[in-house]
XYZ file of N, CA and C in Angstrom:
411
model
N 111.992 101.206 122.867
C 111.751 99.983 122.182
C 112.277 100.216 120.793
N 112.986 99.010 120.199
C 113.486 99.071 118.806
C 112.542 99.250 117.907
N 112.781 99.693 116.582
C 111.874 100.201 115.620
C 111.743 98.686 114.688
N 110.673 98.553 114.170
C 110.428 97.410 113.360
C 111.064 97.549 111.962
N 111.195 96.599 111.182
C 111.641 96.508 110.066
C 110.720 95.903 109.021
N 110.439 96.960 108.065
C 109.655 96.542 106.877
C 110.163 97.077 105.456
N 110.386 96.103 104.618
C 110.851 96.483 103.479
C 109.660 96.446 102.354
N 109.758 97.355 101.372
C 108.677 97.118 100.484
C 109.267 97.767 98.987
N 108.089 97.645 98.109
C 108.428 97.895 96.807
C 107.331 99.179 96.508
N 107.833 100.073 95.656
C 106.872 100.907 95.189
C 106.744 100.685 93.724
N 105.559 100.559 92.982
C 105.277 100.519 91.981
C 105.233 101.786 91.257
N 106.095 102.420 90.350
C 106.129 103.780 89.988
C 104.745 103.901 89.301
N 104.081 105.111 89.684
C 102.831 105.339 88.858
C 101.702 104.502 89.455
N 101.718 103.797 90.740
C 100.839 103.109 91.475
C 100.458 103.824 92.853
N 99.411 103.752 93.486
C 99.129 104.112 94.593
C 99.786 103.230 95.698
N 100.468 103.925 96.643
C 101.068 103.114 97.775
C 99.864 103.592 98.992
N 99.587 102.499 99.598
C 98.400 102.798 100.715
C 98.730 101.490 101.779
N 99.162 101.714 102.977
C 99.331 100.831 103.758
C 98.780 101.314 105.159
N 98.452 100.680 106.118
C 98.269 100.989 107.639
C 98.998 100.185 108.350
N 99.795 100.644 109.201
C 100.365 100.017 110.397
C 99.594 100.372 111.632
N 99.915 99.443 112.794
C 99.346 99.934 114.174
C 100.638 99.810 115.009
N 100.772 100.852 115.769
C 101.990 101.042 116.566
C 101.454 100.530 117.768
N 102.077 99.465 118.462
C 101.924 98.965 119.909
C 102.937 99.045 120.800
N 102.616 99.028 122.159
C 103.819 99.159 123.083
C 104.350 97.760 123.292
N 105.167 97.546 124.322
C 105.788 96.202 124.638
C 104.806 95.269 125.144
N 103.836 95.794 125.757
C 102.699 94.937 126.196
C 101.719 94.564 125.188
N 101.719 94.946 123.920
C 100.966 94.786 122.853
C 99.673 95.599 122.597
N 99.823 96.577 123.265
C 98.447 97.595 123.438
C 98.897 98.796 122.515
N 97.755 99.159 121.848
C 97.996 100.441 120.933
C 98.579 101.640 121.542
N 99.557 102.482 121.123
C 99.924 103.381 121.485
C 99.168 104.678 120.934
N 98.578 105.443 122.021
C 97.651 106.617 121.790
C 98.693 107.550 121.037
N 98.188 107.948 119.708
C 98.884 108.992 118.621
C 98.377 110.434 118.875
N 97.341 110.513 119.878
C 96.601 111.889 119.729
C 97.540 113.049 119.966
N 98.516 113.026 120.650
C 99.601 114.080 121.132
C 100.845 113.934 120.024
N 100.815 113.108 119.015
C 101.838 112.981 118.365
C 101.369 113.386 116.863
N 102.623 113.585 115.989
C 102.588 113.768 114.556
C 103.441 112.856 114.046
N 103.470 112.333 112.646
C 104.336 111.399 112.215
C 104.911 111.843 110.830
N 106.273 111.390 110.583
C 106.833 111.597 109.485
C 107.758 110.560 108.992
N 107.835 110.556 107.576
C 108.775 109.371 106.927
C 109.578 110.038 105.882
N 110.776 110.038 105.773
C 111.862 110.211 104.802
C 112.262 109.070 104.223
N 112.427 109.205 102.778
C 113.236 108.236 102.020
C 114.378 108.885 101.259
N 115.399 108.500 101.522
C 116.761 109.102 101.030
C 117.766 107.965 100.620
N 118.905 108.024 99.812
C 119.663 107.216 99.215
C 120.489 106.333 100.492
N 120.517 106.931 101.671
C 121.332 106.320 102.626
C 121.185 107.079 104.033
N 121.247 106.591 104.986
C 121.065 107.203 106.431
C 122.087 108.411 106.417
N 121.727 109.571 106.860
C 122.443 110.671 106.810
C 122.590 111.379 105.453
N 122.118 111.058 104.574
C 122.266 111.634 103.169
C 121.463 113.189 102.995
N 121.879 114.031 102.623
C 121.247 115.187 102.362
C 120.261 115.230 101.398
N 120.279 114.185 100.371
C 119.318 113.917 99.138
C 118.172 113.182 99.823
N 117.185 114.121 99.386
C 115.791 113.721 99.857
C 114.869 113.093 98.569
N 113.997 111.713 98.809
C 113.640 111.379 97.566
C 112.089 111.761 97.968
N 111.675 111.381 99.176
C 110.224 111.439 99.700
C 109.876 112.132 100.986
N 109.138 113.020 101.397
C 108.872 113.354 102.609
C 107.474 113.345 102.776
N 107.079 112.482 103.657
C 105.245 112.403 103.773
C 105.350 112.561 105.212
N 104.120 113.352 105.766
C 104.142 113.388 107.253
C 102.615 113.742 107.404
N 102.298 113.711 108.612
C 100.709 113.726 108.949
C 100.252 115.286 109.253
N 101.272 116.256 109.445
C 101.090 117.587 109.478
C 100.374 118.429 108.252
N 100.947 117.769 106.986
C 100.591 118.216 105.699
C 100.137 117.165 104.848
N 98.884 117.027 104.680
C 98.367 115.976 103.648
C 98.109 116.948 102.374
N 98.598 116.389 101.123
C 98.756 117.083 99.788
C 97.362 116.841 99.604
N 97.088 117.696 98.375
C 95.586 117.664 97.780
C 95.217 116.241 97.245
N 96.149 115.602 96.820
C 96.026 114.186 96.220
C 96.036 113.287 97.325
N 96.172 113.554 98.670
C 95.797 112.585 99.652
C 97.354 112.109 99.938
N 98.371 112.421 99.456
C 99.512 112.023 99.962
C 100.106 112.538 101.334
N 100.385 111.597 102.183
C 100.691 112.047 103.586
C 100.391 110.850 104.403
N 100.610 111.089 105.616
C 100.313 110.107 106.808
C 99.179 110.481 107.737
N 98.022 109.620 107.744
C 96.826 109.826 108.180
C 96.950 109.136 109.646
N 96.674 109.994 110.752
C 96.428 109.429 111.971
C 95.240 108.767 112.469
N 94.299 109.138 111.679
C 92.847 108.446 111.742
C 92.427 107.814 110.317
N 93.071 106.898 109.926
C 92.688 106.082 108.946
C 91.268 105.573 108.772
N 90.800 105.186 107.642
C 89.539 104.566 107.619
C 89.637 103.171 108.422
N 88.711 102.694 109.017
C 88.460 101.488 109.537
C 88.460 100.442 108.738
N 89.139 99.167 108.928
C 88.941 98.106 107.907
C 87.597 97.823 107.317
N 86.351 97.972 107.938
C 85.275 97.784 107.566
C 84.561 98.995 106.784
N 85.493 100.038 106.704
C 85.110 101.325 106.007
C 83.917 101.986 106.588
N 83.520 101.826 107.882
C 82.523 102.313 108.404
C 82.482 103.832 109.062
N 83.957 103.926 109.341
C 84.350 105.375 109.755
C 85.621 105.256 109.906
N 86.271 106.408 110.798
C 87.794 106.380 110.955
C 88.190 105.824 112.256
N 89.460 105.349 112.349
C 89.718 104.770 113.581
C 90.326 105.996 114.253
N 90.168 106.176 115.522
C 90.629 107.313 116.283
C 92.220 107.123 116.362
N 92.836 108.246 116.765
C 94.040 108.363 116.971
C 94.699 107.378 118.142
N 93.656 107.213 119.098
C 94.197 106.290 120.150
C 94.331 104.746 119.647
N 93.774 104.483 118.636
C 94.140 103.160 117.964
C 95.509 102.729 117.753
N 96.468 103.661 117.557
C 97.709 103.529 117.287
C 98.133 103.343 115.796
N 96.925 103.601 114.936
C 97.143 103.255 113.404
C 97.588 104.612 112.685
N 98.512 104.207 111.723
C 98.860 105.195 110.775
C 98.931 104.755 109.233
N 98.324 105.758 108.392
C 98.002 105.240 107.208
C 99.114 105.994 106.471
N 100.000 105.103 105.619
C 100.987 105.925 104.606
C 100.387 105.872 103.288
N 100.161 106.816 102.678
C 99.376 107.068 101.479
C 100.341 107.854 100.538
N 100.722 107.445 99.459
C 101.373 108.369 98.365
C 100.450 107.895 97.064
N 100.041 109.053 96.648
C 99.132 108.612 95.365
C 99.972 108.472 94.170
N 98.988 107.870 93.003
C 99.481 107.428 91.924
C 100.552 108.612 91.228
N 99.758 109.893 91.193
C 100.435 110.827 90.766
C 101.838 111.192 91.091
N 101.859 111.209 92.513
C 102.919 111.504 93.333
C 104.192 110.399 92.888
N 103.609 108.990 93.046
C 104.814 107.931 92.720
C 105.189 107.980 91.235
N 104.232 108.454 90.496
C 104.857 108.641 89.099
C 106.077 109.550 88.802
N 106.381 110.482 89.824
C 107.366 111.244 89.585
C 108.886 110.930 90.301
N 108.665 109.790 90.974
C 109.843 109.145 91.658
C 110.951 108.585 90.662
N 112.050 108.629 90.940
C 113.201 108.227 89.855
C 114.299 107.416 90.654
N 114.132 107.219 91.682
C 115.355 106.501 92.486
C 115.032 104.920 92.224
N 116.194 104.225 92.456
C 116.214 102.733 92.392
C 115.825 102.148 93.768
N 116.462 102.647 94.771
C 116.631 102.090 95.943
C 116.537 103.165 97.069
N 116.051 103.061 98.090
C 116.181 104.151 99.234
C 116.067 103.619 100.602
N 116.665 104.321 101.530
C 116.365 103.850 102.871
C 115.328 104.696 103.424
N 114.501 104.288 104.443
C 113.542 105.156 105.064
C 113.347 104.850 106.437
N 112.616 105.798 107.245
C 112.087 105.360 108.614
C 111.025 106.175 108.809
N 110.167 105.849 109.618
C 108.822 106.410 110.042
C 109.154 106.512 111.619
N 108.650 108.073 111.775
C 109.013 108.384 113.427
C 107.654 109.105 113.734
N 107.369 109.117 114.882
C 106.392 109.998 115.476
C 106.972 110.979 116.605
N 106.513 112.059 116.666
C 107.141 113.106 117.347
C 106.018 114.000 117.944
N 106.379 114.497 119.351
C 105.630 115.427 120.197
C 106.455 116.563 120.414
N 105.733 117.813 120.866
C 106.517 118.712 121.199
C 107.364 119.821 120.377
N 108.276 120.277 120.838
C 108.923 121.182 119.895
C 110.409 121.552 120.558
N 111.348 121.961 119.622
C 112.706 122.066 120.276
C 112.735 122.867 121.519
N 113.195 122.621 122.280
C 114.572 121.590 122.623
C 113.910 120.292 123.307
N 112.552 120.432 123.464
C 112.063 119.482 124.341
C 111.286 118.443 123.360
N 111.476 118.170 122.105
C 110.693 117.423 121.270
C 111.133 116.125 121.644
N 110.099 115.194 121.685
C 110.062 113.656 121.889
C 110.148 112.868 120.380
N 111.039 112.025 120.280
C 110.855 111.294 118.824
C 111.220 110.012 119.150
N 110.312 109.141 118.380
C 110.352 107.684 118.471
C 110.303 107.158 117.174
N 111.410 106.369 116.703
C 111.430 105.794 115.549
C 110.682 104.263 115.605
N 109.763 104.286 114.716
C 108.767 103.134 114.833
C 108.962 101.882 113.999
N 109.533 102.431 112.556
C 109.568 101.721 111.631
C 110.712 101.980 110.625
N 111.346 100.946 109.950
C 112.707 101.307 109.280
C 112.805 100.304 108.062
N 113.514 100.644 107.266
C 113.756 99.768 106.084
C 114.113 100.130 104.825
N 114.243 99.272 103.775
C 114.522 99.682 102.473
C 113.408 99.755 101.435
N 113.120 100.838 100.481
C 112.237 100.717 99.530
C 112.984 100.728 98.169
N 112.376 99.956 97.380
C 112.828 99.740 95.892
C 111.642 100.356 94.904
N 112.217 100.916 93.913
C 111.325 101.372 92.997
C 111.259 100.692 91.967
N 110.077 100.154 91.350
C 109.993 99.583 90.346
C 109.430 100.334 89.245
N 110.528 100.673 88.134
C 109.909 101.633 87.170
C 108.605 101.222 86.384
N 107.774 102.109 86.090
C 106.377 102.165 85.463
C 106.932 101.928 83.823
N 106.177 101.029 83.175
C 106.300 101.037 81.783
C 105.100 101.696 80.936
N 103.840 101.442 81.488
C 102.648 101.974 80.920
C 102.514 103.319 81.533
N 102.133 104.293 80.834
C 101.827 105.484 81.366
C 100.625 105.979 80.818
N 99.920 106.891 81.472
C 98.700 107.436 80.981
C 98.817 108.863 79.956
N 100.081 108.834 79.409
C 100.232 109.900 78.495
C 99.357 109.730 77.392
C-alpha cells in the first residue's frame, strides 16, 4: 500500500503533537503491537544530513518521540497498539534547537531484525520550519 502524504509546518520553539491512525486497504486499524516506528527529517531523500530523528524505541525525557499507545481523544486512558495509532511528539525545547528551513521526512513502521526486517513506509512529505521570534531567554 502506498504511503500517505502529509506536509506540515513546525513553529520553532513550539510543541509538535499529532496523532495518526494507520489503516489497511479495507479501512481497518493495523495492529502495531509487534512494530516500532521511526521518522527522519533530512534536506532530501538519500541525504546523510539528519535534522531530526524520532522513534518509538527511545522517548526522550521531555517526551520527544513516537508513542504507539497515545492518549485517547477523551483523555480517559491510552489507546492500545492495536488501534493503529501513532503519536508524533516533539517538545518545545527540542523544536527550539532546529535550524533548517525545509526538510523531507518519512514515517515508517518496522518489525524484526536484519536480514529479515519488515519495513512499511506509512507517511511522507515536506516539513517547513517557521523561525521563532519570541524566546524565553
